[in-house]
Amino acid sequence: MDLQRDYYQCDVCKLVFVPPGQRLAPETELKRYQLHENDPDDPRYRKFLSRLFIPMNERIKPASKGLDFGSGPGPTLSVMFEEAGHAVRLFDIFFENDPSVFEEEYDFITSSET
């Protein structure tokens, strides 16, 4: 967290968010985003993502269909779900900007580090 913006948390889903007027400009957001080192072959990154992957994978049906919203430049969470037998579509405003993904229905949606 930083001291320059306000942070709020949803009482229902616990999402932490910043009010719209305090969010980064798209150009600044992209520059910060490009600093991420998302690599499906990095065991430490997979371990980090497993905090989301493991409990979600335990709750969804086999061969479910998902959407990774905010998949980034090196999609990894989607790879982990695909390795577990699920089909996953990607959407990222900067790296996988394909609005057709919103025309489909999904069994699960992930959004990590967005």
PDB file of C-alpha atoms in Angstrom, residues 13-100:
ATOM      1  CA  CYS A  13     -15.677 -10.511  -1.512  1.00  0.00           C
ATOM      2  CA  LYS A  14     -12.800  -8.709   0.261  1.00  0.00           C
ATOM      3  CA  LEU A  15     -11.600  -7.104  -2.996  1.00  0.00           C
ATOM      4  CA  VAL A  16      -9.182  -4.253  -2.260  1.00  0.00           C
ATOM      5  CA  PHE A  17      -9.562  -1.345  -4.643  1.00  0.00           C
ATOM      6  CA  VAL A  18      -8.695   2.307  -5.239  1.00  0.00           C
ATOM      7  CA  PRO A  19     -11.408   4.836  -6.132  1.00  0.00           C
ATOM      8  CA  PRO A  20     -11.548   5.679  -9.870  1.00  0.00           C
ATOM      9  CA  GLY A  21     -10.204   9.226  -9.481  1.00  0.00           C
ATOM     10  CA  GLN A  22      -7.026   7.916  -7.832  1.00  0.00           C
ATOM     11  CA  ARG A  23      -6.201   5.146 -10.300  1.00  0.00           C
ATOM     12  CA  LEU A  24      -3.124   5.315 -12.519  1.00  0.00           C
ATOM     13  CA  ALA A  25      -3.299   6.768 -16.015  1.00  0.00           C
ATOM     14  CA  PRO A  26      -3.241   3.963 -18.632  1.00  0.00           C
ATOM     15  CA  GLU A  27       0.295   4.869 -19.786  1.00  0.00           C
ATOM     16  CA  THR A  28       1.622   4.776 -16.214  1.00  0.00           C
ATOM     17  CA  GLU A  29      -0.251   1.550 -15.509  1.00  0.00           C
ATOM     18  CA  LEU A  30       1.286  -0.127 -18.574  1.00  0.00           C
ATOM     19  CA  LYS A  31       4.812   0.947 -17.584  1.00  0.00           C
ATOM     20  CA  ARG A  32       4.341  -0.555 -14.109  1.00  0.00           C
ATOM     21  CA  TYR A  33       2.715  -3.655 -15.597  1.00  0.00           C
ATOM     22  CA  GLN A  34       5.698  -4.237 -17.873  1.00  0.00           C
ATOM     23  CA  LEU A  35       7.923  -4.539 -14.790  1.00  0.00           C
ATOM     24  CA  HIS A  36       6.148  -7.768 -13.794  1.00  0.00           C
ATOM     25  CA  GLU A  37       8.141 -10.899 -14.455  1.00  0.00           C
ATOM     26  CA  ASN A  38       5.307 -13.347 -15.051  1.00  0.00           C
ATOM     27  CA  ASP A  39       6.815 -16.628 -16.205  1.00  0.00           C
ATOM     28  CA  PRO A  40       4.965 -19.965 -16.289  1.00  0.00           C
ATOM     29  CA  ASP A  41       8.309 -21.731 -15.786  1.00  0.00           C
ATOM     30  CA  ASP A  42       9.126 -19.854 -12.557  1.00  0.00           C
ATOM     31  CA  PRO A  43       8.359 -22.171  -9.598  1.00  0.00           C
ATOM     32  CA  ARG A  44       8.261 -19.240  -7.150  1.00  0.00           C
ATOM     33  CA  TYR A  45       5.641 -17.448  -9.240  1.00  0.00           C
ATOM     34  CA  ARG A  46       3.598 -20.652  -9.506  1.00  0.00           C
ATOM     35  CA  LYS A  47       3.806 -21.060  -5.729  1.00  0.00           C
ATOM     36  CA  PHE A  48       2.511 -17.502  -5.306  1.00  0.00           C
ATOM     37  CA  LEU A  49      -0.385 -18.155  -7.709  1.00  0.00           C
ATOM     38  CA  SER A  50      -1.177 -21.483  -6.074  1.00  0.00           C
ATOM     39  CA  ARG A  51      -2.767 -19.516  -3.196  1.00  0.00           C
ATOM     40  CA  LEU A  52      -5.569 -18.795  -5.678  1.00  0.00           C
ATOM     41  CA  PHE A  53      -5.265 -21.846  -7.916  1.00  0.00           C
ATOM     42  CA  ILE A  54      -5.467 -24.620  -5.299  1.00  0.00           C
ATOM     43  CA  PRO A  55      -8.632 -23.550  -3.440  1.00  0.00           C
ATOM     44  CA  MET A  56     -10.395 -22.590  -6.675  1.00  0.00           C
ATOM     45  CA  ASN A  57      -9.426 -25.799  -8.457  1.00  0.00           C
ATOM     46  CA  GLU A  58     -10.796 -27.788  -5.493  1.00  0.00           C
ATOM     47  CA  ARG A  59     -14.189 -26.080  -5.886  1.00  0.00           C
ATOM     48  CA  ILE A  60     -14.787 -26.177  -9.645  1.00  0.00           C
ATOM     49  CA  LYS A  61     -15.947 -29.146 -11.655  1.00  0.00           C
ATOM     50  CA  PRO A  62     -13.516 -31.070 -13.873  1.00  0.00           C
ATOM     51  CA  ALA A  63     -13.118 -29.676 -17.396  1.00  0.00           C
ATOM     52  CA  SER A  64     -14.579 -26.304 -16.428  1.00  0.00           C
ATOM     53  CA  LYS A  65     -14.374 -23.256 -18.667  1.00  0.00           C
ATOM     54  CA  GLY A  66     -12.716 -20.143 -17.256  1.00  0.00           C
ATOM     55  CA  LEU A  67     -11.667 -16.603 -18.023  1.00  0.00           C
ATOM     56  CA  ASP A  68      -8.381 -15.177 -16.761  1.00  0.00           C
ATOM     57  CA  PHE A  69      -9.171 -11.460 -16.566  1.00  0.00           C
ATOM     58  CA  GLY A  70      -5.975  -9.418 -16.487  1.00  0.00           C
ATOM     59  CA  SER A  71      -3.804 -12.268 -17.705  1.00  0.00           C
ATOM     60  CA  GLY A  72      -0.730 -10.088 -18.263  1.00  0.00           C
ATOM     61  CA  PRO A  73       2.232 -10.464 -20.599  1.00  0.00           C
ATOM     62  CA  GLY A  74       3.124 -13.975 -19.390  1.00  0.00           C
ATOM     63  CA  PRO A  75      -0.093 -15.783 -18.529  1.00  0.00           C
ATOM     64  CA  THR A  76       0.612 -18.378 -15.860  1.00  0.00           C
ATOM     65  CA  LEU A  77      -2.553 -18.910 -13.840  1.00  0.00           C
ATOM     66  CA  SER A  78      -4.359 -19.925 -17.029  1.00  0.00           C
ATOM     67  CA  VAL A  79      -1.575 -22.419 -17.781  1.00  0.00           C
ATOM     68  CA  MET A  80      -1.980 -23.945 -14.326  1.00  0.00           C
ATOM     69  CA  PHE A  81      -5.735 -24.383 -14.866  1.00  0.00           C
ATOM     70  CA  GLU A  82      -5.163 -25.825 -18.341  1.00  0.00           C
ATOM     71  CA  GLU A  83      -2.656 -28.313 -16.907  1.00  0.00           C
ATOM     72  CA  ALA A  84      -5.432 -29.371 -14.506  1.00  0.00           C
ATOM     73  CA  GLY A  85      -7.766 -30.057 -17.453  1.00  0.00           C
ATOM     74  CA  HIS A  86      -9.719 -26.801 -17.724  1.00  0.00           C
ATOM     75  CA  ALA A  87     -10.195 -24.569 -20.773  1.00  0.00           C
ATOM     76  CA  VAL A  88      -9.244 -20.933 -20.159  1.00  0.00           C
ATOM     77  CA  ARG A  89      -9.706 -17.803 -22.270  1.00  0.00           C
ATOM     78  CA  LEU A  90      -7.551 -14.736 -21.669  1.00  0.00           C
ATOM     79  CA  PHE A  91      -8.358 -11.057 -21.454  1.00  0.00           C
ATOM     80  CA  ASP A  92      -5.996  -8.224 -20.693  1.00  0.00           C
ATOM     81  CA  ILE A  93      -6.574  -4.619 -21.739  1.00  0.00           C
ATOM     82  CA  PHE A  94      -2.902  -4.288 -22.754  1.00  0.00           C
ATOM     83  CA  PHE A  95      -1.793  -7.770 -23.839  1.00  0.00           C
ATOM     84  CA  GLU A  96      -4.884  -9.834 -24.785  1.00  0.00           C
ATOM     85  CA  ASN A  97      -7.480  -7.214 -25.687  1.00  0.00           C
ATOM     86  CA  ASP A  98     -10.130  -9.398 -27.306  1.00  0.00           C
ATOM     87  CA  PRO A  99     -13.620  -8.229 -26.244  1.00  0.00           C
ATOM     88  CA  SER A 100     -15.194 -11.331 -27.821  1.00  0.00           C
TER      89      SER A 100
END
